[in-house]
PDB file of C-alpha atoms and ligand atoms in Angstrom:
ATOM      1  CA  MET A 597     -63.645-118.830 -32.737  1.00  0.00           C
ATOM      2  CA  VAL A 598     -63.913-122.018 -34.714  1.00  0.00           C
ATOM      3  CA  PHE A 599     -67.209-123.811 -34.419  1.00  0.00           C
ATOM      4  CA  LYS A 600     -68.095-126.875 -36.381  1.00  0.00           C
ATOM      5  CA  LYS A 601     -71.157-128.858 -35.495  1.00  0.00           C
ATOM      6  CA  LYS A 602     -70.951-132.345 -36.936  1.00  0.00           C
ATOM      7  CA  ARG A 603     -73.992-133.640 -38.720  1.00  0.00           C
ATOM      8  CA  ARG A 604     -75.157-137.018 -37.407  1.00  0.00           C
ATOM      9  CA  TRP A 605     -77.259-137.859 -40.433  1.00  0.00           C
ATOM     10  CA  HIS A 606     -75.624-138.224 -43.836  1.00  0.00           C
ATOM     11  CA  ALA A 607     -77.474-138.860 -47.078  1.00  0.00           C
ATOM     12  CA  LEU A 608     -76.039-141.649 -49.221  1.00  0.00           C
ATOM     13  CA  SER A 609     -73.595-140.095 -51.670  1.00  0.00           C
ATOM     14  CA  GLY A 610     -74.620-139.957 -55.321  1.00  0.00           C
ATOM     15  CA  GLN A 611     -78.271-140.644 -54.533  1.00  0.00           C
ATOM     16  CA  PRO A 612     -81.251-138.303 -54.380  1.00  0.00           C
ATOM     17  CA  LEU A 613     -82.572-137.541 -50.880  1.00  0.00           C
ATOM     18  CA  SER A 614     -85.207-140.027 -49.730  1.00  0.00           C
ATOM     19  CA  GLU A 615     -88.295-138.987 -47.792  1.00  0.00           C
ATOM     20  CA  MET A 616     -86.565-140.338 -44.693  1.00  0.00           C
ATOM     21  CA  ASP A 617     -83.441-138.260 -45.371  1.00  0.00           C
ATOM     22  CA  LYS A 618     -85.555-135.124 -45.691  1.00  0.00           C
ATOM     23  CA  ARG A 619     -87.485-135.724 -42.499  1.00  0.00           C
ATOM     24  CA  ILE A 620     -84.411-136.569 -40.458  1.00  0.00           C
ATOM     25  CA  MET A 621     -82.381-133.638 -41.801  1.00  0.00           C
ATOM     26  CA  ALA A 622     -85.246-131.237 -41.051  1.00  0.00           C
ATOM     27  CA  LEU A 623     -85.382-132.537 -37.460  1.00  0.00           C
ATOM     28  CA  GLU A 624     -81.610-132.208 -37.126  1.00  0.00           C
ATOM     29  CA  ASN A 625     -81.791-128.635 -38.404  1.00  0.00           C
ATOM     30  CA  LYS A 626     -84.287-127.931 -35.617  1.00  0.00           C
ATOM     31  CA  GLY A 627     -81.687-129.113 -33.098  1.00  0.00           C
ATOM     32  CA  LYS A 628     -83.204-132.531 -32.413  1.00  0.00           C
ATOM     33  CA  LEU A 629     -81.032-135.551 -31.627  1.00  0.00           C
ATOM     34  CA  VAL A 630     -81.286-137.776 -34.682  1.00  0.00           C
ATOM     35  CA  PRO A 631     -79.877-141.279 -35.199  1.00  0.00           C
ATOM     36  CA  THR A 632     -76.755-141.974 -37.210  1.00  0.00           C
ATOM     37  CA  ARG A 633     -77.288-144.099 -40.299  1.00  0.00           C
ATOM     38  CA  ASP A 634     -75.674-147.180 -38.743  1.00  0.00           C
ATOM     39  CA  LEU A 635     -78.567-147.351 -36.258  1.00  0.00           C
ATOM     40  CA  ILE A 636     -80.962-148.079 -39.135  1.00  0.00           C
ATOM     41  CA  LYS A 637     -80.848-151.816 -39.692  1.00  0.00           C
ATOM     42  CA  THR A 638     -80.783-153.359 -43.183  1.00  0.00           C
ATOM     43  CA  ASP A 639     -83.388-155.969 -44.162  1.00  0.00           C
ATOM     44  CA  GLU A 640     -80.739-158.658 -43.756  1.00  0.00           C
ATOM     45  CA  GLN A 641     -79.864-157.462 -40.249  1.00  0.00           C
ATOM     46  CA  ILE A 642     -83.539-157.283 -39.280  1.00  0.00           C
ATOM     47  CA  ALA A 643     -84.040-160.851 -40.505  1.00  0.00           C
ATOM     48  CA  GLY A 644     -81.093-161.946 -38.339  1.00  0.00           C
ATOM     49  CA  ILE A 645     -82.358-160.151 -35.218  1.00  0.00           C
ATOM     50  CA  ARG A 646     -85.803-161.643 -35.853  1.00  0.00           C
ATOM     51  CA  ARG A 647     -84.323-165.176 -35.895  1.00  0.00           C
ATOM     52  CA  SER A 648     -82.422-164.409 -32.706  1.00  0.00           C
ATOM     53  CA  GLY A 649     -85.711-163.187 -31.200  1.00  0.00           C
ATOM     54  CA  VAL A 650     -87.366-166.518 -31.961  1.00  0.00           C
ATOM     55  CA  VAL A 651     -84.695-168.404 -29.991  1.00  0.00           C
ATOM     56  CA  ASN A 652     -84.893-165.844 -27.176  1.00  0.00           C
ATOM     57  CA  THR A 653     -88.658-166.314 -26.912  1.00  0.00           C
ATOM     58  CA  GLY A 654     -88.118-170.079 -26.879  1.00  0.00           C
ATOM     59  CA  VAL A 655     -85.762-169.700 -23.913  1.00  0.00           C
ATOM     60  CA  LEU A 656     -88.302-167.721 -21.883  1.00  0.00           C
ATOM     61  CA  ASP A 657     -91.110-170.110 -22.875  1.00  0.00           C
ATOM     62  CA  GLU A 658     -88.970-172.974 -21.623  1.00  0.00           C
ATOM     63  CA  VAL A 659     -88.474-171.174 -18.289  1.00  0.00           C
ATOM     64  CA  GLU A 660     -92.213-170.524 -18.097  1.00  0.00           C
ATOM     65  CA  LYS A 661     -92.898-174.255 -18.490  1.00  0.00           C
ATOM     66  CA  HIS A 662     -90.690-175.292 -15.584  1.00  0.00           C
ATOM     67  CA  ILE A 663     -90.409-172.452 -13.080  1.00  0.00           C
ATOM     68  CA  CYS A 664     -91.919-173.309  -9.694  1.00  0.00           C
ATOM     69  CA  ALA A 665     -91.448-173.072  -5.931  1.00  0.00           C
ATOM     70  CA  GLY A 666     -88.445-175.082  -4.713  1.00  0.00           C
ATOM     71  CA  MET A 667     -86.433-174.503  -7.874  1.00  0.00           C
ATOM     72  CA  THR A 668     -83.108-172.676  -7.551  1.00  0.00           C
ATOM     73  CA  THR A 669     -82.192-169.798  -9.813  1.00  0.00           C
ATOM     74  CA  LEU A 670     -79.145-171.845 -10.834  1.00  0.00           C
ATOM     75  CA  GLU A 671     -81.566-174.414 -12.314  1.00  0.00           C
ATOM     76  CA  ILE A 672     -83.198-171.601 -14.306  1.00  0.00           C
ATOM     77  CA  ASP A 673     -79.736-170.688 -15.568  1.00  0.00           C
ATOM     78  CA  LYS A 674     -79.210-174.258 -16.788  1.00  0.00           C
ATOM     79  CA  ILE A 675     -82.589-174.352 -18.559  1.00  0.00           C
ATOM     80  CA  CYS A 676     -81.678-171.135 -20.390  1.00  0.00           C
ATOM     81  CA  TYR A 677     -78.135-172.172 -21.251  1.00  0.00           C
ATOM     82  CA  ASP A 678     -79.205-175.601 -22.539  1.00  0.00           C
ATOM     83  CA  TYR A 679     -82.071-174.300 -24.676  1.00  0.00           C
ATOM     84  CA  CYS A 680     -80.037-171.421 -26.119  1.00  0.00           C
ATOM     85  CA  THR A 681     -76.922-173.434 -26.982  1.00  0.00           C
ATOM     86  CA  GLY A 682     -79.134-176.308 -28.169  1.00  0.00           C
ATOM     87  CA  HIS A 683     -80.521-173.919 -30.779  1.00  0.00           C
ATOM     88  CA  GLY A 684     -77.100-172.861 -32.063  1.00  0.00           C
ATOM     89  CA  ALA A 685     -77.023-169.598 -30.120  1.00  0.00           C
ATOM     90  CA  THR A 686     -74.941-168.058 -27.317  1.00  0.00           C
ATOM     91  CA  PRO A 687     -76.170-166.448 -24.065  1.00  0.00           C
ATOM     92  CA  ALA A 688     -75.060-162.799 -24.299  1.00  0.00           C
ATOM     93  CA  CYS A 689     -74.888-162.325 -20.519  1.00  0.00           C
ATOM     94  CA  LEU A 690     -72.354-165.118 -19.905  1.00  0.00           C
ATOM     95  CA  ASN A 691     -69.020-163.407 -19.092  1.00  0.00           C
ATOM     96  CA  TYR A 692     -70.406-160.046 -20.266  1.00  0.00           C
ATOM     97  CA  GLU A 693     -68.360-157.467 -18.328  1.00  0.00           C
ATOM     98  CA  GLY A 694     -67.755-160.012 -15.585  1.00  0.00           C
ATOM     99  CA  PHE A 695     -71.348-161.276 -15.296  1.00  0.00           C
ATOM    100  CA  PRO A 696     -70.818-164.919 -14.333  1.00  0.00           C
ATOM    101  CA  LYS A 697     -74.022-166.626 -15.587  1.00  0.00           C
ATOM    102  CA  SER A 698     -76.217-166.908 -18.694  1.00  0.00           C
ATOM    103  CA  VAL A 699     -79.353-165.156 -17.447  1.00  0.00           C
ATOM    104  CA  CYS A 700     -80.424-162.522 -14.921  1.00  0.00           C
ATOM    105  CA  THR A 701     -82.824-163.780 -12.241  1.00  0.00           C
ATOM    106  CA  SER A 702     -84.095-160.947 -10.041  1.00  0.00           C
ATOM    107  CA  ILE A 703     -86.316-161.860  -7.093  1.00  0.00           C
ATOM    108  CA  ASN A 704     -88.613-159.409  -5.216  1.00  0.00           C
ATOM    109  CA  GLU A 705     -86.505-156.353  -4.178  1.00  0.00           C
ATOM    110  CA  VAL A 706     -83.798-157.209  -6.705  1.00  0.00           C
ATOM    111  CA  VAL A 707     -84.490-154.778  -9.543  1.00  0.00           C
ATOM    112  CA  CYS A 708     -82.322-156.364 -12.230  1.00  0.00           C
ATOM    113  CA  HIS A 709     -79.033-158.181 -12.939  1.00  0.00           C
ATOM    114  CA  GLY A 710     -79.709-160.793 -10.239  1.00  0.00           C
ATOM    115  CA  ILE A 711     -77.129-163.582 -10.473  1.00  0.00           C
ATOM    116  CA  PRO A 712     -78.396-167.184 -10.485  1.00  0.00           C
ATOM    117  CA  LYS A 713     -77.254-169.078  -7.376  1.00  0.00           C
ATOM    118  CA  GLU A 714     -77.453-172.548  -5.919  1.00  0.00           C
ATOM    119  CA  GLU A 715     -78.740-171.124  -2.619  1.00  0.00           C
ATOM    120  CA  ASP A 716     -81.511-168.944  -4.104  1.00  0.00           C
ATOM    121  CA  VAL A 717     -84.547-171.210  -3.831  1.00  0.00           C
ATOM    122  CA  LEU A 718     -87.799-169.810  -5.242  1.00  0.00           C
ATOM    123  CA  GLN A 719     -90.489-169.493  -2.575  1.00  0.00           C
ATOM    124  CA  GLU A 720     -94.259-169.394  -2.878  1.00  0.00           C
ATOM    125  CA  GLY A 721     -95.237-165.723  -3.272  1.00  0.00           C
ATOM    126  CA  ASP A 722     -91.949-164.571  -4.853  1.00  0.00           C
ATOM    127  CA  ILE A 723     -92.049-162.417  -7.957  1.00  0.00           C
ATOM    128  CA  VAL A 724     -89.072-163.036 -10.214  1.00  0.00           C
ATOM    129  CA  ASN A 725     -87.810-161.388 -13.367  1.00  0.00           C
ATOM    130  CA  VAL A 726     -85.997-163.600 -15.860  1.00  0.00           C
ATOM    131  CA  ASP A 727     -84.016-161.537 -18.386  1.00  0.00           C
ATOM    132  CA  PHE A 728     -82.301-163.314 -21.262  1.00  0.00           C
ATOM    133  CA  THR A 729     -80.366-162.113 -24.282  1.00  0.00           C
ATOM    134  CA  THR A 730     -79.545-164.352 -27.250  1.00  0.00           C
ATOM    135  CA  ILE A 731     -76.733-163.992 -29.773  1.00  0.00           C
ATOM    136  CA  LEU A 732     -77.506-165.907 -32.965  1.00  0.00           C
ATOM    137  CA  ASP A 733     -75.171-165.500 -35.973  1.00  0.00           C
ATOM    138  CA  GLY A 734     -73.944-162.286 -34.330  1.00  0.00           C
ATOM    139  CA  TYR A 735     -77.441-160.824 -33.873  1.00  0.00           C
ATOM    140  CA  TYR A 736     -78.789-159.887 -30.428  1.00  0.00           C
ATOM    141  CA  ALA A 737     -82.340-160.127 -29.053  1.00  0.00           C
ATOM    142  CA  ASP A 738     -83.158-159.146 -25.463  1.00  0.00           C
ATOM    143  CA  ALA A 739     -86.338-159.737 -23.432  1.00  0.00           C
ATOM    144  CA  SER A 740     -87.552-160.403 -19.920  1.00  0.00           C
ATOM    145  CA  ARG A 741     -90.723-161.552 -18.182  1.00  0.00           C
ATOM    146  CA  MET A 742     -92.026-161.660 -14.643  1.00  0.00           C
ATOM    147  CA  PHE A 743     -93.071-164.916 -13.049  1.00  0.00           C
ATOM    148  CA  ILE A 744     -95.237-165.177  -9.953  1.00  0.00           C
ATOM    149  CA  ILE A 745     -94.360-168.255  -7.897  1.00  0.00           C
ATOM    150  CA  GLY A 746     -97.624-169.842  -6.801  1.00  0.00           C
ATOM    151  CA  LYS A 747     -99.879-167.292  -5.184  1.00  0.00           C
ATOM    152  CA  THR A 748     -98.586-163.901  -4.096  1.00  0.00           C
ATOM    153  CA  THR A 749    -100.091-160.860  -2.352  1.00  0.00           C
ATOM    154  CA  PRO A 750    -102.556-158.574  -4.192  1.00  0.00           C
ATOM    155  CA  GLU A 751     -99.963-155.769  -3.866  1.00  0.00           C
ATOM    156  CA  LYS A 752     -97.239-157.713  -5.661  1.00  0.00           C
ATOM    157  CA  GLU A 753     -99.737-159.000  -8.226  1.00  0.00           C
ATOM    158  CA  GLN A 754    -100.729-155.416  -9.038  1.00  0.00           C
ATOM    159  CA  LEU A 755     -97.079-154.341  -9.308  1.00  0.00           C
ATOM    160  CA  VAL A 756     -96.378-157.103 -11.841  1.00  0.00           C
ATOM    161  CA  ARG A 757     -99.490-156.203 -13.842  1.00  0.00           C
ATOM    162  CA  VAL A 758     -98.801-152.460 -13.875  1.00  0.00           C
ATOM    163  CA  ALA A 759     -95.160-153.027 -14.896  1.00  0.00           C
ATOM    164  CA  LYS A 760     -96.447-155.003 -17.894  1.00  0.00           C
ATOM    165  CA  GLU A 761     -98.921-152.241 -18.711  1.00  0.00           C
ATOM    166  CA  CYS A 762     -96.034-149.745 -18.563  1.00  0.00           C
ATOM    167  CA  LEU A 763     -94.213-151.726 -21.270  1.00  0.00           C
ATOM    168  CA  GLU A 764     -97.362-151.942 -23.407  1.00  0.00           C
ATOM    169  CA  ILE A 765     -98.168-148.251 -23.000  1.00  0.00           C
ATOM    170  CA  GLY A 766     -94.570-147.352 -23.826  1.00  0.00           C
ATOM    171  CA  ALA A 767     -94.720-149.476 -26.978  1.00  0.00           C
ATOM    172  CA  GLU A 768     -98.012-147.841 -27.956  1.00  0.00           C
ATOM    173  CA  ALA A 769     -96.393-144.392 -27.663  1.00  0.00           C
ATOM    174  CA  ALA A 770     -93.548-145.445 -29.967  1.00  0.00           C
ATOM    175  CA  LYS A 771     -94.519-144.131 -33.409  1.00  0.00           C
ATOM    176  CA  PRO A 772     -92.199-143.434 -36.348  1.00  0.00           C
ATOM    177  CA  TYR A 773     -90.423-140.064 -35.965  1.00  0.00           C
ATOM    178  CA  CYS A 774     -91.442-139.840 -32.319  1.00  0.00           C
ATOM    179  CA  PHE A 775     -88.919-139.154 -29.565  1.00  0.00           C
ATOM    180  CA  VAL A 776     -87.593-141.526 -26.939  1.00  0.00           C
ATOM    181  CA  GLY A 777     -89.028-139.071 -24.383  1.00  0.00           C
ATOM    182  CA  ASP A 778     -92.554-139.718 -25.703  1.00  0.00           C
ATOM    183  CA  ILE A 779     -92.158-143.336 -24.574  1.00  0.00           C
ATOM    184  CA  GLY A 780     -90.705-142.407 -21.194  1.00  0.00           C
ATOM    185  CA  HIS A 781     -93.391-139.827 -20.551  1.00  0.00           C
ATOM    186  CA  ALA A 782     -96.198-142.310 -21.272  1.00  0.00           C
ATOM    187  CA  ILE A 783     -94.629-144.925 -18.989  1.00  0.00           C
ATOM    188  CA  GLN A 784     -94.043-142.531 -16.130  1.00  0.00           C
ATOM    189  CA  LYS A 785     -97.593-141.178 -16.344  1.00  0.00           C
ATOM    190  CA  HIS A 786     -98.985-144.677 -15.895  1.00  0.00           C
ATOM    191  CA  ALA A 787     -96.689-145.580 -12.981  1.00  0.00           C
ATOM    192  CA  ASP A 788     -97.479-142.252 -11.274  1.00  0.00           C
ATOM    193  CA  LYS A 789    -101.157-143.238 -11.027  1.00  0.00           C
ATOM    194  CA  TYR A 790    -100.125-145.974  -8.612  1.00  0.00           C
ATOM    195  CA  HIS A 791     -97.415-143.908  -6.869  1.00  0.00           C
ATOM    196  CA  TYR A 792     -94.848-146.402  -8.076  1.00  0.00           C
ATOM    197  CA  GLY A 793     -91.218-145.402  -8.629  1.00  0.00           C
ATOM    198  CA  ILE A 794     -89.757-145.655 -12.128  1.00  0.00           C
ATOM    199  CA  VAL A 795     -86.060-146.520 -11.984  1.00  0.00           C
ATOM    200  CA  ARG A 796     -83.904-143.767 -13.491  1.00  0.00           C
ATOM    201  CA  ASP A 797     -80.409-145.213 -13.246  1.00  0.00           C
ATOM    202  CA  LEU A 798     -81.000-147.931 -15.831  1.00  0.00           C
ATOM    203  CA  CYS A 799     -82.676-147.680 -19.211  1.00  0.00           C
ATOM    204  CA  GLY A 800     -83.650-149.487 -22.402  1.00  0.00           C
ATOM    205  CA  HIS A 801     -81.245-149.398 -25.331  1.00  0.00           C
ATOM    206  CA  GLY A 802     -80.644-149.893 -28.994  1.00  0.00           C
ATOM    207  CA  VAL A 803     -79.835-153.544 -29.684  1.00  0.00           C
ATOM    208  CA  GLY A 804     -79.214-155.932 -32.576  1.00  0.00           C
ATOM    209  CA  LEU A 805     -75.606-155.786 -33.739  1.00  0.00           C
ATOM    210  CA  LYS A 806     -74.326-155.255 -30.193  1.00  0.00           C
ATOM    211  CA  PHE A 807     -75.810-155.860 -26.739  1.00  0.00           C
ATOM    212  CA  HIS A 808     -76.186-152.165 -25.935  1.00  0.00           C
ATOM    213  CA  GLU A 809     -76.321-149.573 -28.709  1.00  0.00           C
ATOM    214  CA  GLU A 810     -77.607-146.024 -29.002  1.00  0.00           C
ATOM    215  CA  PRO A 811     -80.115-144.694 -28.117  1.00  0.00           C
ATOM    216  CA  GLU A 812     -80.693-144.744 -24.376  1.00  0.00           C
ATOM    217  CA  VAL A 813     -84.387-145.413 -23.845  1.00  0.00           C
ATOM    218  CA  LEU A 814     -85.319-143.666 -20.601  1.00  0.00           C
ATOM    219  CA  HIS A 815     -88.548-144.803 -18.956  1.00  0.00           C
ATOM    220  CA  TYR A 816     -89.374-141.346 -17.590  1.00  0.00           C
ATOM    221  CA  GLY A 817     -89.092-137.786 -18.806  1.00  0.00           C
ATOM    222  CA  HIS A 818     -90.618-135.314 -21.187  1.00  0.00           C
ATOM    223  CA  ARG A 819     -92.221-135.588 -24.605  1.00  0.00           C
ATOM    224  CA  GLY A 820     -90.117-134.319 -27.482  1.00  0.00           C
ATOM    225  CA  THR A 821     -86.790-135.092 -25.764  1.00  0.00           C
ATOM    226  CA  GLY A 822     -84.141-137.708 -26.490  1.00  0.00           C
ATOM    227  CA  MET A 823     -83.423-139.317 -29.831  1.00  0.00           C
ATOM    228  CA  VAL A 824     -85.827-139.408 -32.761  1.00  0.00           C
ATOM    229  CA  LEU A 825     -86.908-142.999 -33.575  1.00  0.00           C
ATOM    230  CA  VAL A 826     -87.230-143.841 -37.251  1.00  0.00           C
ATOM    231  CA  PRO A 827     -88.188-146.963 -39.226  1.00  0.00           C
ATOM    232  CA  GLY A 828     -85.469-149.615 -39.189  1.00  0.00           C
ATOM    233  CA  MET A 829     -84.267-148.865 -35.667  1.00  0.00           C
ATOM    234  CA  VAL A 830     -84.253-151.740 -33.172  1.00  0.00           C
ATOM    235  CA  PHE A 831     -84.345-151.069 -29.441  1.00  0.00           C
ATOM    236  CA  THR A 832     -85.641-152.368 -26.128  1.00  0.00           C
ATOM    237  CA  ILE A 833     -88.192-150.892 -23.763  1.00  0.00           C
ATOM    238  CA  GLU A 834     -87.773-152.366 -20.270  1.00  0.00           C
ATOM    239  CA  PRO A 835     -89.296-150.262 -17.498  1.00  0.00           C
ATOM    240  CA  MET A 836     -88.285-151.192 -13.958  1.00  0.00           C
ATOM    241  CA  VAL A 837     -91.215-150.327 -11.711  1.00  0.00           C
ATOM    242  CA  ASN A 838     -90.696-150.145  -7.933  1.00  0.00           C
ATOM    243  CA  MET A 839     -93.471-150.433  -5.356  1.00  0.00           C
ATOM    244  CA  GLY A 840     -91.816-147.629  -3.383  1.00  0.00           C
ATOM    245  CA  THR A 841     -88.873-145.352  -4.077  1.00  0.00           C
ATOM    246  CA  TRP A 842     -87.340-145.148  -7.561  1.00  0.00           C
ATOM    247  CA  GLN A 843     -83.904-145.062  -5.918  1.00  0.00           C
ATOM    248  CA  VAL A 844     -81.741-148.131  -6.434  1.00  0.00           C
ATOM    249  CA  PHE A 845     -78.313-149.323  -5.311  1.00  0.00           C
ATOM    250  CA  VAL A 846     -75.846-151.997  -6.276  1.00  0.00           C
ATOM    251  CA  ASP A 847     -76.102-154.648  -3.560  1.00  0.00           C
ATOM    252  CA  ALA A 848     -73.026-154.368  -1.333  1.00  0.00           C
ATOM    253  CA  ASP A 849     -73.183-158.143  -0.722  1.00  0.00           C
ATOM    254  CA  ASP A 850     -72.746-158.999  -4.400  1.00  0.00           C
ATOM    255  CA  LYS A 851     -69.053-159.664  -4.952  1.00  0.00           C
ATOM    256  CA  TYR A 852     -69.516-159.249  -8.709  1.00  0.00           C
ATOM    257  CA  GLY A 853     -71.012-155.759  -8.304  1.00  0.00           C
ATOM    258  CA  TRP A 854     -73.944-156.501 -10.609  1.00  0.00           C
ATOM    259  CA  GLU A 855     -77.087-157.006  -8.520  1.00  0.00           C
ATOM    260  CA  VAL A 856     -79.315-153.925  -8.252  1.00  0.00           C
ATOM    261  CA  ILE A 857     -81.757-153.607  -5.328  1.00  0.00           C
ATOM    262  CA  THR A 858     -84.403-151.055  -4.375  1.00  0.00           C
ATOM    263  CA  GLY A 859     -83.458-148.345  -1.867  1.00  0.00           C
ATOM    264  CA  ASP A 860     -86.305-149.319   0.483  1.00  0.00           C
ATOM    265  CA  GLU A 861     -86.133-153.071  -0.231  1.00  0.00           C
ATOM    266  CA  LEU A 862     -89.733-153.033  -1.457  1.00  0.00           C
ATOM    267  CA  PRO A 863     -90.340-155.211  -4.514  1.00  0.00           C
ATOM    268  CA  SER A 864     -89.686-154.245  -8.125  1.00  0.00           C
ATOM    269  CA  ALA A 865     -91.025-155.602 -11.418  1.00  0.00           C
ATOM    270  CA  GLN A 866     -89.834-155.386 -15.031  1.00  0.00           C
ATOM    271  CA  TRP A 867     -90.878-156.607 -18.469  1.00  0.00           C
ATOM    272  CA  GLU A 868     -88.803-156.175 -21.609  1.00  0.00           C
ATOM    273  CA  HIS A 869     -89.125-156.673 -25.341  1.00  0.00           C
ATOM    274  CA  THR A 870     -86.947-155.966 -28.360  1.00  0.00           C
ATOM    275  CA  PHE A 871     -88.834-153.797 -30.849  1.00  0.00           C
ATOM    276  CA  LEU A 872     -88.435-152.900 -34.513  1.00  0.00           C
ATOM    277  CA  MET A 873     -89.680-149.456 -35.515  1.00  0.00           C
ATOM    278  CA  THR A 874     -91.741-149.689 -38.716  1.00  0.00           C
ATOM    279  CA  GLU A 875     -93.670-147.136 -40.804  1.00  0.00           C
ATOM    280  CA  HIS A 876     -96.703-147.765 -38.600  1.00  0.00           C
ATOM    281  CA  GLY A 877     -95.376-148.285 -35.085  1.00  0.00           C
ATOM    282  CA  VAL A 878     -93.346-150.925 -33.329  1.00  0.00           C
ATOM    283  CA  GLU A 879     -93.247-154.631 -34.008  1.00  0.00           C
ATOM    284  CA  ILE A 880     -92.218-156.959 -31.161  1.00  0.00           C
ATOM    285  CA  LEU A 881     -89.278-159.166 -32.205  1.00  0.00           C
ATOM    286  CA  THR A 882     -89.284-161.211 -28.977  1.00  0.00           C
ATOM    287  CA  ARG A 883     -92.869-162.457 -28.882  1.00  0.00           C
TER     288      ARG A 883
HETATM  289  N1  LIG B 918     -80.423-158.038 -20.333  1.00  0.00           N
HETATM  290  C1  LIG B 918     -80.070-156.843 -19.603  1.00  0.00           C
HETATM  291  C2  LIG B 918     -80.684-155.687 -20.367  1.00  0.00           C
HETATM  292  O1  LIG B 918     -81.859-155.714 -20.532  1.00  0.00           O
HETATM  293  C3  LIG B 918     -78.597-156.672 -19.466  1.00  0.00           C
HETATM  294  C4  LIG B 918     -77.996-157.701 -18.602  1.00  0.00           C
HETATM  295  S1  LIG B 918     -76.311-157.502 -18.594  1.00  0.00           S
HETATM  296  C5  LIG B 918     -75.777-158.746 -17.590  1.00  0.00           C
HETATM  297  O2  LIG B 918     -80.065-154.797 -20.883  1.00  0.00           O
HETATM  298  F1  LIG B 918     -74.533-158.789 -17.708  1.00  0.00           F
HETATM  299  F2  LIG B 918     -76.205-158.514 -16.368  1.00  0.00           F
HETATM  300  F3  LIG B 918     -76.290-159.867 -17.958  1.00  0.00           F
HETATM  301 CO1  LIG B 919     -82.646-157.668 -20.902  1.00  0.00          CO
HETATM  302 CO1  LIG B 920     -82.167-154.766 -22.379  1.00  0.00          CO
END
């Protein structure tokens, strides 16, 4: 029998092993899933993603300034498109695998990938996720926020708050040389306290040079599983937290096949940032 297991991590040829090389190779020898070298961003790439993050934050700030009851999600799309292109950048979602608009606007039971529409008018009490991704000079930054339209119910208010806490707790668990599963475990533990469902069918992702890169960042699971995260990696954490079941479906009414809704049509909330892993923990690149 011929068996050849390919190494994922390769030291740079002709150079002595760095401390990072040694740590990663030891983890790989123990059977852990380690990154490939191309997932570690160079200083120049990090600077580019950081600049893209600044524009992306500007887009969401602009939405925050204007979003209100009576506005259509198509108007939100225009705000995002105008701000992004006005700052020399491109909306990554526009025409991405058939997605027809520049931003995802997901209201109440829509979990994610909601498509902006003329007929979707924001109502008092709605909770809406606005998810935008910027491409600037080829570099991607991806983030989303929840907005509460006017006053909502205490139940929906709590869902939005806990979803944000899930992101923060996940980010706190992300330490250099930790595992993706450490993040997911911390998030799930928090959501469990409220008997909320953490969506399993969609996950966070590496980002920066492409929209979706390795690794998959699951928002549930066990410590010590999934890929090892090392300094220089850039990825999102974006837990989708459902008031009821974690089960989700693609909405049969969406002719584009993008919109994801909860199985019980109870509301869902999500917050997302793009993070850089450093020697000390994560830095938010979309703040
Ligand atoms: N921004 C989403 C994410 O967080 C992806 C949206 S893809 C789109 O990964 F095509 F729906 F826009
Ligand atoms: Co996003
Ligand atoms: Co994302």
